[in-house]
């Protein structure tokens, strides 16, 4: 029987994927320089609202003819700052007692980008969205005070990710039958808030999700990841809240016990407001929708407008979008664009596991509105039967604002 680390990997069902062991010297990223901006890419004010370490896309800058969100326009959510990582020396370290051959962190399997890119690759289109998207509407629409970045609806996009399925990597490494939990840890600087150092951004997820549709992504929309979006490698957990998709992925710990981190015990679970004290960590995103219009919008009277927007859900494709152009007095069904059924828009061979996690474009004609003040409403329903409510349950950190947004429009 082979005994070296190299041959442990080689003895797995398929070809070996790694040939080295983690160096103890640490990872090859440079810390962000003091005073350097958190976000590296340009944030032109006509396309972004800049919150410093976070930036959201402006919905009125979205091109209705374009299904995918270009990386240049995608929102950024950084706990600290985008690190600079050298792809040539980058390694993903995998360890834990949930591997068939248990490994300590010091003895982790170390995978280069080349190791990963030699494996069968896949592309997967999915909505990518922050848990707190829509947070500002708790205040502006429900008169409630919550903490966190005052996003409108722009901390969302739809991306065609490219990478290797996590299950491909885990199967080749070999999983213990009792493995239940995987901790993903980023290479960005530790997150400090107030006097607390929470350590590196990290969040556990169940092995079942890891074996289902999790992706280790090195590409987005046919390009390498931008630094702000996780270059050279990020995790993608389709349909789940943004924090689950750890950027600048440094390590995966696979364990036979439930792992925890502040990102599933303190943050990203419901506290306060309408929720009991023991709400579970958040996972699947709710149903939401947005108009591709400025907020508030001004439209010309006497002309026929085609109003466009998008609807999405973490659980299932969108089944219908009901819209009102008069503040909820009357409703009609919006037309749904079926050119990209839930993200299946492709020239490429679809992975069987790509169930289509993209958003759905909708439109409605508004013939010759008279001058005045209006509220546009859109209420999306997904195929799992989930619908946007009129009011979102209050919670202290302002997560999951999924209520129908009252979008003000002045017709002049
Ligand atoms: N390492 C690391 N991963 C992270 C974060 C982070 O700050 N550090 N932010 C998370 C959150 S809260 C969100 S919403 C998404 C944002 O991804 P994006 O900036 O690529 O849009 O990344 C998640 N992954
Ligand atoms: Mo987020």
mmCIF file of N, CA and C in Angstrom, residues 67 123-127 158-159 165 213 238-239 311-318 340-345 348 350-360 382-383:
data_model
loop_
_atom_site.group_PDB
_atom_site.id
_atom_site.type_symbol
_atom_site.label_atom_id
_atom_site.label_comp_id
_atom_site.label_asym_id
_atom_site.label_seq_id
_atom_site.Cartn_x
_atom_site.Cartn_y
_atom_site.Cartn_z
ATOM 1 N N UNK A 67 -28.157 39.882 -19.843
ATOM 2 C CA UNK A 67 -28.639 38.999 -18.778
ATOM 3 C C UNK A 67 -27.678 38.953 -17.584
ATOM 4 N N UNK A 123 -19.561 25.254 -15.639
ATOM 5 C CA UNK A 123 -20.043 26.639 -15.546
ATOM 6 C C UNK A 123 -21.422 26.626 -14.949
ATOM 7 N N UNK A 124 -21.700 27.594 -14.145
ATOM 8 C CA UNK A 124 -22.947 27.608 -13.404
ATOM 9 C C UNK A 124 -23.396 29.053 -13.239
ATOM 10 N N UNK A 125 -24.608 29.330 -13.694
ATOM 11 C CA UNK A 125 -25.136 30.687 -13.592
ATOM 12 C C UNK A 125 -25.984 30.803 -12.340
ATOM 13 N N UNK A 126 -25.697 31.801 -11.533
ATOM 14 C CA UNK A 126 -26.428 31.939 -10.276
ATOM 15 C C UNK A 126 -26.535 33.396 -9.874
ATOM 16 N N UNK A 127 -27.646 33.704 -9.219
ATOM 17 C CA UNK A 127 -27.776 34.998 -8.569
ATOM 18 C C UNK A 127 -26.776 35.045 -7.424
ATOM 19 N N UNK A 158 -26.207 38.638 -11.323
ATOM 20 C CA UNK A 158 -26.229 37.250 -11.789
ATOM 21 C C UNK A 158 -24.952 37.004 -12.571
ATOM 22 N N UNK A 159 -24.258 35.946 -12.196
ATOM 23 C CA UNK A 159 -22.915 35.680 -12.699
ATOM 24 C C UNK A 159 -22.854 34.258 -13.238
ATOM 25 N N UNK A 165 -16.464 21.621 -9.450
ATOM 26 C CA UNK A 165 -17.385 21.271 -8.369
ATOM 27 C C UNK A 165 -16.598 20.878 -7.121
ATOM 28 N N UNK A 213 -24.120 21.275 -4.963
ATOM 29 C CA UNK A 213 -23.830 22.170 -6.091
ATOM 30 C C UNK A 213 -22.766 23.227 -5.803
ATOM 31 N N UNK A 238 -24.553 28.191 -4.603
ATOM 32 C CA UNK A 238 -25.691 28.755 -5.351
ATOM 33 C C UNK A 238 -26.963 28.842 -4.513
ATOM 34 N N UNK A 239 -27.647 29.980 -4.632
ATOM 35 C CA UNK A 239 -28.917 30.171 -3.950
ATOM 36 C C UNK A 239 -28.790 30.609 -2.501
ATOM 37 N N UNK A 311 -36.461 39.655 -11.302
ATOM 38 C CA UNK A 311 -36.911 39.001 -10.073
ATOM 39 C C UNK A 311 -36.091 37.741 -9.865
ATOM 40 N N UNK A 312 -35.903 37.374 -8.612
ATOM 41 C CA UNK A 312 -35.033 36.233 -8.314
ATOM 42 C C UNK A 312 -35.374 35.648 -6.954
ATOM 43 N N UNK A 313 -34.915 34.420 -6.773
ATOM 44 C CA UNK A 313 -35.166 33.697 -5.528
ATOM 45 C C UNK A 313 -34.018 32.729 -5.299
ATOM 46 N N UNK A 314 -33.637 32.521 -4.051
ATOM 47 C CA UNK A 314 -32.572 31.559 -3.763
ATOM 48 C C UNK A 314 -33.045 30.125 -3.855
ATOM 49 N N UNK A 315 -34.368 29.927 -3.827
ATOM 50 C CA UNK A 315 -34.895 28.567 -3.710
ATOM 51 C C UNK A 315 -35.277 27.935 -5.034
ATOM 52 N N UNK A 316 -35.788 28.713 -5.959
ATOM 53 C CA UNK A 316 -36.368 28.133 -7.172
ATOM 54 C C UNK A 316 -36.493 29.224 -8.228
ATOM 55 N N UNK A 317 -36.672 28.813 -9.499
ATOM 56 C CA UNK A 317 -36.898 29.819 -10.539
ATOM 57 C C UNK A 317 -38.172 30.625 -10.265
ATOM 58 N N UNK A 318 -38.239 31.801 -10.897
ATOM 59 C CA UNK A 318 -39.404 32.670 -10.730
ATOM 60 C C UNK A 318 -40.562 32.133 -11.575
ATOM 61 N N UNK A 340 -33.551 33.447 -21.408
ATOM 62 C CA UNK A 340 -32.506 32.872 -20.553
ATOM 63 C C UNK A 340 -33.178 32.143 -19.409
ATOM 64 N N UNK A 341 -33.833 31.011 -19.694
ATOM 65 C CA UNK A 341 -34.604 30.403 -18.612
ATOM 66 C C UNK A 341 -33.740 30.135 -17.379
ATOM 67 N N UNK A 342 -33.873 31.012 -16.435
ATOM 68 C CA UNK A 342 -33.229 30.860 -15.123
ATOM 69 C C UNK A 342 -31.727 30.706 -15.223
ATOM 70 N N UNK A 343 -31.130 31.307 -16.216
ATOM 71 C CA UNK A 343 -29.687 31.250 -16.300
ATOM 72 C C UNK A 343 -29.176 30.249 -17.316
ATOM 73 N N UNK A 344 -30.057 29.481 -17.923
ATOM 74 C CA UNK A 344 -29.620 28.573 -18.975
ATOM 75 C C UNK A 344 -29.585 29.344 -20.284
ATOM 76 N N UNK A 345 -28.466 29.963 -20.560
ATOM 77 C CA UNK A 345 -28.427 30.846 -21.721
ATOM 78 C C UNK A 345 -27.305 30.452 -22.624
ATOM 79 N N UNK A 348 -22.565 26.861 -24.002
ATOM 80 C CA UNK A 348 -21.738 25.782 -23.455
ATOM 81 C C UNK A 348 -22.615 24.606 -23.032
ATOM 82 N N UNK A 350 -24.299 22.275 -20.711
ATOM 83 C CA UNK A 350 -24.750 22.509 -19.343
ATOM 84 C C UNK A 350 -24.405 21.360 -18.429
ATOM 85 N N UNK A 351 -24.001 21.714 -17.276
ATOM 86 C CA UNK A 351 -23.779 20.710 -16.250
ATOM 87 C C UNK A 351 -25.140 20.207 -15.792
ATOM 88 N N UNK A 352 -25.250 18.928 -15.574
ATOM 89 C CA UNK A 352 -26.535 18.407 -15.131
ATOM 90 C C UNK A 352 -26.976 19.018 -13.811
ATOM 91 N N UNK A 353 -25.986 19.412 -13.018
ATOM 92 C CA UNK A 353 -26.319 19.967 -11.707
ATOM 93 C C UNK A 353 -26.724 21.429 -11.763
ATOM 94 N N UNK A 354 -26.604 22.058 -12.941
ATOM 95 C CA UNK A 354 -26.968 23.471 -13.030
ATOM 96 C C UNK A 354 -28.470 23.583 -13.191
ATOM 97 N N UNK A 355 -29.135 23.780 -12.069
ATOM 98 C CA UNK A 355 -30.587 23.815 -12.105
ATOM 99 C C UNK A 355 -31.103 25.187 -12.521
ATOM 100 N N UNK A 356 -30.192 26.093 -12.789
ATOM 101 C CA UNK A 356 -30.635 27.407 -13.219
ATOM 102 C C UNK A 356 -30.958 28.276 -12.029
ATOM 103 N N UNK A 357 -29.937 28.937 -11.522
ATOM 104 C CA UNK A 357 -30.117 29.782 -10.351
ATOM 105 C C UNK A 357 -30.096 31.256 -10.731
ATOM 106 N N UNK A 358 -30.320 31.544 -12.009
ATOM 107 C CA UNK A 358 -30.273 32.937 -12.440
ATOM 108 C C UNK A 358 -31.569 33.670 -12.144
ATOM 109 N N UNK A 359 -31.572 34.971 -12.464
ATOM 110 C CA UNK A 359 -32.787 35.740 -12.253
ATOM 111 C C UNK A 359 -33.651 35.730 -13.495
ATOM 112 N N UNK A 360 -34.837 36.327 -13.387
ATOM 113 C CA UNK A 360 -35.782 36.376 -14.497
ATOM 114 C C UNK A 360 -36.073 37.840 -14.823
ATOM 115 N N UNK A 382 -41.958 32.511 -6.625
ATOM 116 C CA UNK A 382 -41.090 31.486 -7.218
ATOM 117 C C UNK A 382 -41.820 30.153 -7.341
ATOM 118 N N UNK A 383 -41.170 29.207 -8.007
ATOM 119 C CA UNK A 383 -41.818 27.920 -8.250
ATOM 120 C C UNK A 383 -41.915 27.060 -7.004
#
